[in-house]
Coordinates of C-alpha atoms and ligand atoms in Angstrom, one line a residue:
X1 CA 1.5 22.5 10.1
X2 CA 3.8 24.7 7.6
X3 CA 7.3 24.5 8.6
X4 CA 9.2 27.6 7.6
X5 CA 8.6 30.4 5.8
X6 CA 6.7 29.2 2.7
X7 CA 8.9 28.8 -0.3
X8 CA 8.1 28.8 -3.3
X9 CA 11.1 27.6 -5.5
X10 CA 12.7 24.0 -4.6
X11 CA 15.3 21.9 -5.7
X12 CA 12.2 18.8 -5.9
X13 CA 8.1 19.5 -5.3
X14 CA 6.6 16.4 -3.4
X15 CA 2.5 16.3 -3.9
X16 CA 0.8 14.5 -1.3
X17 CA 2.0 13.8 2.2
X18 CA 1.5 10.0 2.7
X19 CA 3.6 7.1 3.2
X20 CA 5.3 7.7 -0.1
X21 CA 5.4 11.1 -0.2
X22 CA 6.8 11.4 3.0
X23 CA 9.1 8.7 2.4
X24 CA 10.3 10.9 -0.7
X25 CA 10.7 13.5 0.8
X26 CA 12.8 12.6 3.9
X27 CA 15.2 10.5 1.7
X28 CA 15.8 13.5 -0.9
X29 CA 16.2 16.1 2.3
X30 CA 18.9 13.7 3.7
X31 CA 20.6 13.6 0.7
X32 CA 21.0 17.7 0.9
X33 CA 18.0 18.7 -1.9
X34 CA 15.6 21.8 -0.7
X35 CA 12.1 19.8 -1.0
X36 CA 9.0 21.1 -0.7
X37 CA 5.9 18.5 0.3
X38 CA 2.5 19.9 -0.1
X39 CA -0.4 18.7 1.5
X40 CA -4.2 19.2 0.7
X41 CA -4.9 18.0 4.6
X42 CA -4.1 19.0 7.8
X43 CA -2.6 16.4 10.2
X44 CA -3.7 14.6 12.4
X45 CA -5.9 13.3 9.7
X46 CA -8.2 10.0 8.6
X47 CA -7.1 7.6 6.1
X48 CA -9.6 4.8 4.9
X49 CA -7.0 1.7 5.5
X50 CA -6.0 -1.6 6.9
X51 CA -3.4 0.2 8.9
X52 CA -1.6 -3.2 8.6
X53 CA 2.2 -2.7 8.9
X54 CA 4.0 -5.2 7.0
X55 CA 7.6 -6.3 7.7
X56 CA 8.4 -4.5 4.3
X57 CA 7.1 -1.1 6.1
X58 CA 9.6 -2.0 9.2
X59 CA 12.2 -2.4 6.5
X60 CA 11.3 1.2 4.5
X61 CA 11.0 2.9 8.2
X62 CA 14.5 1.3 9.0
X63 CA 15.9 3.0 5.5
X64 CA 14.5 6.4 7.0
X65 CA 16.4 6.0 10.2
X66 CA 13.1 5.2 12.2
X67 CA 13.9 2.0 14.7
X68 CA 10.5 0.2 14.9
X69 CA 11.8 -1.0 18.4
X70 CA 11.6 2.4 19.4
X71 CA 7.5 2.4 18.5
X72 CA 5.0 1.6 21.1
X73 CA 2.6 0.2 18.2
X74 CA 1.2 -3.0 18.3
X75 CA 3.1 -5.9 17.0
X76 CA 1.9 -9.0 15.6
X77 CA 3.5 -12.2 14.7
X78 CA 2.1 -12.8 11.2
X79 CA -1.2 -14.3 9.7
X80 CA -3.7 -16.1 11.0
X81 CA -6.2 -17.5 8.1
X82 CA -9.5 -18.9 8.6
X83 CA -11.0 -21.1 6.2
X84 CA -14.3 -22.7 7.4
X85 CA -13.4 -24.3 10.8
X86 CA -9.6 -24.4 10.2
X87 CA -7.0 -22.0 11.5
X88 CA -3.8 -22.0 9.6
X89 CA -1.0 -19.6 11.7
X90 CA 0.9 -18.4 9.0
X91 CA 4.0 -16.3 10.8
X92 CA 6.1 -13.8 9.2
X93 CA 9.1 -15.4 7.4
X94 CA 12.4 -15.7 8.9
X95 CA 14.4 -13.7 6.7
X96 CA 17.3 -11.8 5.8
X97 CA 16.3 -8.8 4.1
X98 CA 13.0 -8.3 6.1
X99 CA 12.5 -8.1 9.7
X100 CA 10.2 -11.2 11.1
X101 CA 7.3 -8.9 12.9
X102 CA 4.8 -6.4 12.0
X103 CA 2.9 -3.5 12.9
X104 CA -0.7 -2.1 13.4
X105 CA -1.7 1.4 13.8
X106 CA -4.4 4.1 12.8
X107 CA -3.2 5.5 10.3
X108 CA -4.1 8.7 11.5
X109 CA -1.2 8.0 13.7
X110 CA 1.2 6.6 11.4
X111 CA 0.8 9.7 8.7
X112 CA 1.3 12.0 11.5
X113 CA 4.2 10.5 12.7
X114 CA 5.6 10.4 9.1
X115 CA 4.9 13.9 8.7
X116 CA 6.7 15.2 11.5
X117 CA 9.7 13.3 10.5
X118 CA 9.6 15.4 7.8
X119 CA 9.9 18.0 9.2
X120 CA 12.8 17.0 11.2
X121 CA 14.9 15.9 8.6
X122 CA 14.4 19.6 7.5
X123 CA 11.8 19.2 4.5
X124 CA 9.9 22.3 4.0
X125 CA 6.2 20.6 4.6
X126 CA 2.9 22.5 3.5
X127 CA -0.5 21.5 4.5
X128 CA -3.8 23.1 3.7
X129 CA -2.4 23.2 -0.3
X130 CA -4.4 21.1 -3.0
X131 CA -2.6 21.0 -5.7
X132 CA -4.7 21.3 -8.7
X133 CA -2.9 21.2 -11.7
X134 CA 0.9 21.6 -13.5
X135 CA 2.7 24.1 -14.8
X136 CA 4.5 23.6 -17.6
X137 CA 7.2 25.1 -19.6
X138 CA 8.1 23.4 -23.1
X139 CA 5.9 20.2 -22.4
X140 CA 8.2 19.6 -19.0
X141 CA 7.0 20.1 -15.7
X142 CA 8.0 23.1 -13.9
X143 CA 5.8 23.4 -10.7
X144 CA 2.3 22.5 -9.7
X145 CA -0.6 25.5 -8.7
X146 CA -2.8 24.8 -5.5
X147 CA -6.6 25.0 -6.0
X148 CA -5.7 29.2 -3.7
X149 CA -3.7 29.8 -6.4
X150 CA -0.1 29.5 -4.8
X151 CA 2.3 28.3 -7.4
X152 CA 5.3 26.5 -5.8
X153 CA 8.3 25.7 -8.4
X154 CA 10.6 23.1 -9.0
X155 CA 12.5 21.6 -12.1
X156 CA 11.2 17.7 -10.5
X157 CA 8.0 16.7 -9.2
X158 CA 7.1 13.9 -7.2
X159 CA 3.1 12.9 -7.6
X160 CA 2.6 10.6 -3.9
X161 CA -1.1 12.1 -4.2
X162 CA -2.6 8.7 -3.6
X163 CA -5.3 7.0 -6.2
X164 CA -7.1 10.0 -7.7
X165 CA -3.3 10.9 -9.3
X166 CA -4.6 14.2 -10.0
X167 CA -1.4 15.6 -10.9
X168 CA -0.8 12.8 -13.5
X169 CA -3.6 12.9 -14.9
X170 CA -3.4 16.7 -15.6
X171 CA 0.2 16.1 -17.3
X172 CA -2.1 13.6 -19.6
X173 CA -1.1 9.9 -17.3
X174 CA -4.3 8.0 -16.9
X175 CA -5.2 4.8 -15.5
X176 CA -4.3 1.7 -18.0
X177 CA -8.1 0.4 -17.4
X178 CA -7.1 -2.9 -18.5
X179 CA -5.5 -3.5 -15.6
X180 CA -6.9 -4.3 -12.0
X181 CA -8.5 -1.9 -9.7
X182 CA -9.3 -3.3 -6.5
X183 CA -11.4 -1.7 -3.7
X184 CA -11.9 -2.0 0.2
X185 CA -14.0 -1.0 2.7
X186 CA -13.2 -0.7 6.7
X187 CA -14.8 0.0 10.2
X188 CA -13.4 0.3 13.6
X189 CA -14.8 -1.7 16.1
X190 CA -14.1 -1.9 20.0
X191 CA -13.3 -5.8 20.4
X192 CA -11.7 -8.2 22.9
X193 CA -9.7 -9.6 20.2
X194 CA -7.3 -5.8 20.2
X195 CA -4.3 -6.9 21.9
X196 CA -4.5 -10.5 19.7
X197 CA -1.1 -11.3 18.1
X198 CA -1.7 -12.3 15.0
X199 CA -3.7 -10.3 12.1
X200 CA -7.0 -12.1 10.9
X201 CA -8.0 -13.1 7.7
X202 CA -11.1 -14.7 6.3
X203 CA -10.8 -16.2 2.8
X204 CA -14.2 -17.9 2.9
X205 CA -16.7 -15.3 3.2
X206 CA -20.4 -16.6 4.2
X207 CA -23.7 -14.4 3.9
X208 CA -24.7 -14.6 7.6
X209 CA -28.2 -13.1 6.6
X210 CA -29.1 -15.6 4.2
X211 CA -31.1 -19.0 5.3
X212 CA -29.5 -21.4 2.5
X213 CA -25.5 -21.1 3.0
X214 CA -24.1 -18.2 0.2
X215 CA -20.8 -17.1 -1.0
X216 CA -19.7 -13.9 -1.0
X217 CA -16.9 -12.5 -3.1
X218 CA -13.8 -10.9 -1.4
X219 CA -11.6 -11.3 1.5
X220 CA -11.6 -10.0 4.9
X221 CA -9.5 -8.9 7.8
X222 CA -9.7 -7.8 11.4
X223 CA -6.2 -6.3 12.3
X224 CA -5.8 -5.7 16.1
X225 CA -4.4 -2.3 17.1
X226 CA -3.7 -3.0 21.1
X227 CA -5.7 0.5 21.6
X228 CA -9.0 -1.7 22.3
X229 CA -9.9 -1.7 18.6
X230 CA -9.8 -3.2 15.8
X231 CA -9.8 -2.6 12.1
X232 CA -12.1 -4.7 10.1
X233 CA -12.1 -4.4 6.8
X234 CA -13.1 -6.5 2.9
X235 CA -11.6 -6.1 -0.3
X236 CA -12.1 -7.0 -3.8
X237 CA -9.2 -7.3 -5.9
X238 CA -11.2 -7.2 -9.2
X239 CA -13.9 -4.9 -8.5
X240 CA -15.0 -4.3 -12.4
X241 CA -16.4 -7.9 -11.9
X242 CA -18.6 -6.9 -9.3
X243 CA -19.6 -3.7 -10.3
X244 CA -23.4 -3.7 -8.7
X245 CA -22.3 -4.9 -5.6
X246 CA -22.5 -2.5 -2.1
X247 CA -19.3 -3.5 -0.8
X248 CA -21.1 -2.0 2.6
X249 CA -23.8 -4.3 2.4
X250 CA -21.5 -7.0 1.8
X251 CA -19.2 -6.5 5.1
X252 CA -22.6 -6.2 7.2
X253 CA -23.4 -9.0 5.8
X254 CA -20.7 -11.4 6.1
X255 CA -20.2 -9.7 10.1
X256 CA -23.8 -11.5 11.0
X257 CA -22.0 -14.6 10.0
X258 CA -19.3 -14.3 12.8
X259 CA -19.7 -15.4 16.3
X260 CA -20.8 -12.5 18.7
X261 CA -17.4 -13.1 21.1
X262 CA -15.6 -11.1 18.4
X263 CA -17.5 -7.8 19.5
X264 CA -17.7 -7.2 15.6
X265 CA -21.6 -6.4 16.1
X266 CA -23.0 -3.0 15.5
X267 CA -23.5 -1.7 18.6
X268 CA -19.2 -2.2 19.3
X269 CA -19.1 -0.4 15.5
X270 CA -17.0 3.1 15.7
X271 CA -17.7 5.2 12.8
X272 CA -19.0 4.1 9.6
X273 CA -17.6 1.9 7.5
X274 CA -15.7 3.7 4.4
X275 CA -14.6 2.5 1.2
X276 CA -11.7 3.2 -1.2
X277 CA -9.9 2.3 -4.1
X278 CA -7.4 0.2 -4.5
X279 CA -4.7 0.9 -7.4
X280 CA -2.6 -2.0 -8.1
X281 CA -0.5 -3.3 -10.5
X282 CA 1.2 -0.8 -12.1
X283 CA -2.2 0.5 -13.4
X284 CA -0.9 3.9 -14.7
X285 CA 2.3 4.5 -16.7
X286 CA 4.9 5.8 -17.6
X287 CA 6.0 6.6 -13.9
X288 CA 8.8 8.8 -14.9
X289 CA 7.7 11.0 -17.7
X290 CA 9.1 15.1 -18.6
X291 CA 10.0 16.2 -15.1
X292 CA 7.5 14.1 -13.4
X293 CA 7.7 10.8 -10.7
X294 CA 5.0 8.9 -10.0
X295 CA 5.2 7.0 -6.6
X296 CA 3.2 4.8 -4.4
X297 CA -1.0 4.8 -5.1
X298 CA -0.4 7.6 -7.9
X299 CA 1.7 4.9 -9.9
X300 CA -0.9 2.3 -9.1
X301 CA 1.5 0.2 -7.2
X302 CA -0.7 -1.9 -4.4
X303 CA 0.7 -5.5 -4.7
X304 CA -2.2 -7.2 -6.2
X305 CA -1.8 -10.4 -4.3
X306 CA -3.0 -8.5 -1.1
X307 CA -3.8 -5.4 -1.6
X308 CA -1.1 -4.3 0.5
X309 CA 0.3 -0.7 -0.3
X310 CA 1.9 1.4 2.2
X311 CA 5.6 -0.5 2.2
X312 CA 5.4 -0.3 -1.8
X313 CA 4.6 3.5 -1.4
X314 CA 7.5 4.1 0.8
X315 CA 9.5 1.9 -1.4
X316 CA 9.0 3.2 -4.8
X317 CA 9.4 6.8 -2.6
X318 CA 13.1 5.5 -2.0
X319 CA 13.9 4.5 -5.4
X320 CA 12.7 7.4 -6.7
X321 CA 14.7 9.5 -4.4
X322 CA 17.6 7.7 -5.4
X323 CA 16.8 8.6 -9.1
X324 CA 16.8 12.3 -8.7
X325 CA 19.8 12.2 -6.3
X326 CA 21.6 10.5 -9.3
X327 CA 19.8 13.0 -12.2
X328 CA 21.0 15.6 -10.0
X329 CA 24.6 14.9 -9.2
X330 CA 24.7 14.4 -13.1
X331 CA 23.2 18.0 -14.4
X332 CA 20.0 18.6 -14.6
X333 CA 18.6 18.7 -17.9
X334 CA 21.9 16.6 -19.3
X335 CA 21.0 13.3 -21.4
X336 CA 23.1 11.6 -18.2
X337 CA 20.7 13.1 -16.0
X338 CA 17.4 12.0 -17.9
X339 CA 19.0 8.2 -18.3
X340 CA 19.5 8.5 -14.4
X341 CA 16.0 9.3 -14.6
X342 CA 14.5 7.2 -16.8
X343 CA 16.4 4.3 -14.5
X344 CA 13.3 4.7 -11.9
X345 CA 10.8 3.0 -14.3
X346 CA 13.0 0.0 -14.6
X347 CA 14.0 -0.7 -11.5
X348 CA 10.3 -1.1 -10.3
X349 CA 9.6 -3.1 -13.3
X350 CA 12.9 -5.1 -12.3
X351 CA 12.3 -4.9 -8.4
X352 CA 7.9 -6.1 -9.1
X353 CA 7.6 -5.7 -12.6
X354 CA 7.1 -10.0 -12.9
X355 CA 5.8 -10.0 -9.1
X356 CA 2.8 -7.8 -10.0
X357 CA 2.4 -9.9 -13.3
X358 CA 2.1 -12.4 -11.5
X359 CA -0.2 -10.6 -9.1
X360 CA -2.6 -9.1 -11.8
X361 CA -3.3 -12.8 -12.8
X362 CA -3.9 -13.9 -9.3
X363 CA -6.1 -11.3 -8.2
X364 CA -8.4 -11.8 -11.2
X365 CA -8.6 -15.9 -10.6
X366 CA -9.2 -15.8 -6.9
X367 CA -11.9 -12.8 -7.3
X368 CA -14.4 -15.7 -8.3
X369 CA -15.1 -16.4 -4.7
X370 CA -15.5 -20.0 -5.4
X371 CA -12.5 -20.4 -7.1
X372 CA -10.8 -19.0 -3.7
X373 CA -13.3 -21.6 -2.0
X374 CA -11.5 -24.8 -3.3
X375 CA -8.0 -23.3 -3.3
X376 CA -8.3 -23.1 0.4
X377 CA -9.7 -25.9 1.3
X378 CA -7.8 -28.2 -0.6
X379 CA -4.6 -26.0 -0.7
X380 CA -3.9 -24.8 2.3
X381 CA -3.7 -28.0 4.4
X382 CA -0.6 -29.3 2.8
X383 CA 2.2 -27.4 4.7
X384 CA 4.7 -26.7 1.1
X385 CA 1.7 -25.5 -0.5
X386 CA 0.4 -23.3 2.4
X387 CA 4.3 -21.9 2.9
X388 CA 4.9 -21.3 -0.9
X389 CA 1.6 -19.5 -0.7
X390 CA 2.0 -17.4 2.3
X391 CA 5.5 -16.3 0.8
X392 CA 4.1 -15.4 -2.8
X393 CA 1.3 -13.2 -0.9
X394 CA 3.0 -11.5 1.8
X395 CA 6.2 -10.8 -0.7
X396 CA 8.7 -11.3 2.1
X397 CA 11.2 -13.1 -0.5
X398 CA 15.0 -12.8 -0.2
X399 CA 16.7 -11.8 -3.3
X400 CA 18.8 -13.8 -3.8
X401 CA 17.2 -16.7 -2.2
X402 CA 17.7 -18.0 0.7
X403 CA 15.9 -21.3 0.6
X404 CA 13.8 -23.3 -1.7
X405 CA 10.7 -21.1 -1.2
X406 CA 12.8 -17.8 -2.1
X407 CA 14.1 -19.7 -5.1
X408 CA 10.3 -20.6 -6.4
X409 CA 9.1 -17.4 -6.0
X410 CA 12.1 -15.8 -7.6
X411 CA 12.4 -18.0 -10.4
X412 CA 8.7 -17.7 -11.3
X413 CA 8.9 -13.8 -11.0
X414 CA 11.4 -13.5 -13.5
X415 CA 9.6 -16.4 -15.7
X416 CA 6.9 -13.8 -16.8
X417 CA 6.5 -10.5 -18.5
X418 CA 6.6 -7.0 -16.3
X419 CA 3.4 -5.6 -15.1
Ligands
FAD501 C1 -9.7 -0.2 2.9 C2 -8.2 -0.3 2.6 C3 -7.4 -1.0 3.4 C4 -6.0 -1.0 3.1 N1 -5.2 -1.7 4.0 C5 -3.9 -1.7 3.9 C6 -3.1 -2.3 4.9 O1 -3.5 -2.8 5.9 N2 -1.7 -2.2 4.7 C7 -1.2 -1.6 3.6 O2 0.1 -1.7 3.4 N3 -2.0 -1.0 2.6 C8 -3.3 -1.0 2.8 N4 -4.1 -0.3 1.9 C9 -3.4 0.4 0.8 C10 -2.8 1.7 1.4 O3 -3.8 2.4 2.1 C11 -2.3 2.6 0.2 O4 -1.6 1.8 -0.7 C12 -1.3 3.7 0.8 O5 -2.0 4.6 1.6 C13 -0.6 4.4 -0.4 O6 0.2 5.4 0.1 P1 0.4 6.7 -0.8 O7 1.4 7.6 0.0 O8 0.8 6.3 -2.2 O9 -1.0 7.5 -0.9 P2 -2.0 8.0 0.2 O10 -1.7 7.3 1.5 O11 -3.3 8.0 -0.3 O12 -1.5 9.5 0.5 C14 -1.8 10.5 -0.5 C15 -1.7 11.8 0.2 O13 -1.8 12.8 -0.7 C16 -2.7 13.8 -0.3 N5 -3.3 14.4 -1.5 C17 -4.2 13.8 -2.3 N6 -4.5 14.7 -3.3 C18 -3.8 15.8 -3.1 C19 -3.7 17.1 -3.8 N7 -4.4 17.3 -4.8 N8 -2.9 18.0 -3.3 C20 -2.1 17.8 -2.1 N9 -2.2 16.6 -1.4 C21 -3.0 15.7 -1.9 C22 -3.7 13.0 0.6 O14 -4.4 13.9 1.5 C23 -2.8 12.1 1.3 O15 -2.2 12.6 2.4 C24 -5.5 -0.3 2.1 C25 -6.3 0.5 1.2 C26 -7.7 0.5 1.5 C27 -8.6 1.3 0.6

């Protein structure tokens, strides 16, 4: 899937065609830059995911000039959470800046889709190229080499190469271990409960192989994706607390517990079930740094009150964009430039910085499963409290408010330090 000619030498190099890498991309081609986005994969191709499309990924697709309307994806109306016996139907806020629905598709799909966007709004896209390392000139970056050797050249870099952040770690960024690092596993499974409307989520996870009732740590999810599937899925939002644990075993587990009319058993089971990391929090800094953005999973940016990622990988994709339009329109290399620059790593910290804070402490609370136990049960019943919480997690906040739960959320946010 390479585009034009190959080029070698371009105005910005993208690394990693994802969500944010594509979203980077597509907003610095529209803006008139020559961009180059290099892939190590070929598309169509597997991602381990949730392939959960939140109304903040309508928002981002919107921003590209992509009408979700126009997708044939399956919607869903928000959140339904099961604790015990209750249901709680949580839907997606009414709001101004967000739209009120969301999405659900393989993400083999939705990356596909993304790429060939990119090529339409004229980026020059490259699969089949691992990057391996930088090049440097005078401690700035000046390119990256691909693992064949091809050396592709640009005075910015963009790293959107997902959690391993290869590229920043070779420029010397590495994970700030101190903070969270989540992981999740997922299975598809054929299941009557595909063309469902709402996306399921388990906050009470029971051992369904054990005699004597037992916890299990994590959350769950079943998202349906209309196709006759869906994605199921368990996370841990601290996993260095739980690091003996087979988050495998732990999904099997917890699926014996669930009622057979699901279809969540393992002869309905397509394909294995797959872990990965999750980065959150802002768990690698700086994310501007000598020539080099980091956006999405590379910049460890998974909201760590859900572990939701794709929306803040096209996001922080957009705000870096904006950044280099700025640095560019200044002179590159000029002090004006570099402040235009620098601007990227406070506006996330201004946009999430207090959010993900916020998040951090969250996610390490509720990973004591039961902690999350008594939180739901006694929590969730009482309609403010089960509102406030919904808002806090899913992030779909106004700013500036727009009602009382906005203005809680807000005001705590900016309360705390930046993530
Ligand atoms: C089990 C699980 C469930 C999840 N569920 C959800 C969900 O439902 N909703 C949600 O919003 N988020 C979810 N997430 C998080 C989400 O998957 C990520 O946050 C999101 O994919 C980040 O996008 P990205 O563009 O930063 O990185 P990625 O999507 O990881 O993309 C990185 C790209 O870079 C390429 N690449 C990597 N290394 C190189 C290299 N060296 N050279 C060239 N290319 C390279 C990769 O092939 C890939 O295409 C989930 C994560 C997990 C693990």
């Amino acid at each position: 899937m390479t585009t034009t000619e190959e080029r070698t030498r371009s105005d910005v190099v993208v690394v990693g065609a994802g969500p944010g890498g594509c979203a980077t991309a597509i907003h610095l081609a529209k803006s008139g830059l020559n961009v180059t986005l290099l892939e190590k994969a070929e598309f169509p191709r597997d991602k381990i995911c949730g392939d959960g499309l939140t109304p903040r990924v309508l928002r981002e697709l919107a921003y590209l000039g992509i009408n979700p309307e126009t997708l044939s994806w399956k919607k869903n109306r928000g959140l339904r959470i099961h604790v015990a016996k209750s249901r709680y139907l949580l839907e997606w806020p009414e709001s101004r800046d967000f739209p009120s629905i969301g999405m659900a598709v393989k993400r083999s799909l939705f990356d596909h889709f993304l790429a060939n966007q990119t090529i339409k709004a004229g980026v020059n896209l490259v699969t089949n190229a691992n990057v391996c390392k930088s090049v440097e000139q005078q401690g700035r970056i000046t390119g990256v080499e691909t693992k064949d050797g091809r050396c592709f050249e640009a005075p910015i870099v963009v790293a959107c190469d997902g959690g391993s952040a290869r590229l920043a770690v070779s420029m010397g960024l590495h994970r700030i271990e101190s903070r969270p690092m989540g992981i999740a596993v997922r299975a598809y499974f054929s299941s009557p409960a595909s063309n469902q409307d709402w996306l399921d989520s388990w906050l009470e996870l029971w051992d369904g192989t054990s005699k004597s009732p037992r916890l299990l740590p994590g959350y769950a999810w079943s998202f349906p994706l209309g196709d006759g599937t869906c994605n199921v899925g368990l996370g841990l939002p601290d996993a260095a607390r739980y690091r003996d644990i087979d988050l495998r075993d732990t999904m099997s587990r917890w699926l014996m517990s669930l009622p057979d009319s699901w279809g969540f058993t393992p002869d309905h089971q397509l394909g294995k079930i797959r872990s990965a990391a999750l980065p959150m929090g802002f768990n690698r800094k700086p994310v501007y740094s000598r020539g080099l953005f980091l956006v999405g999973d590379a910049a460890g940016a998974i909201n760590p009150f859900n572990g939701e990622g794709i929306s803040y990988a096209m996001e922080s994709g957009r705000f870096a964009a904006e950044a280099i339009i700025q640095g560019y329109s200044r002179g590159l290399y000029t002090r004006s430039c570099e402040r235009a620059f620098a601007g990227y790593a406070s506006r996330l910290g201004d946009e999430w910085g207090g959010y993900f804070w916020l998040g951090n402490l969250f996610g390490r609370i509720i990973s004591n499963p039961h902690v999350m136990k008594i939180a739901a049960h006694y929590g969730l019943p009482i309609p403010v409290v089960r509102n406030l919480t919904h808002r806090m997690l899913s992030h779909v906040v106004d700013r500036p408010s727009r009602d009382t739960y906005d203005r809680v959320v807000n005001t705590l946010t900016r309360m705390v330090p930046q993530a």
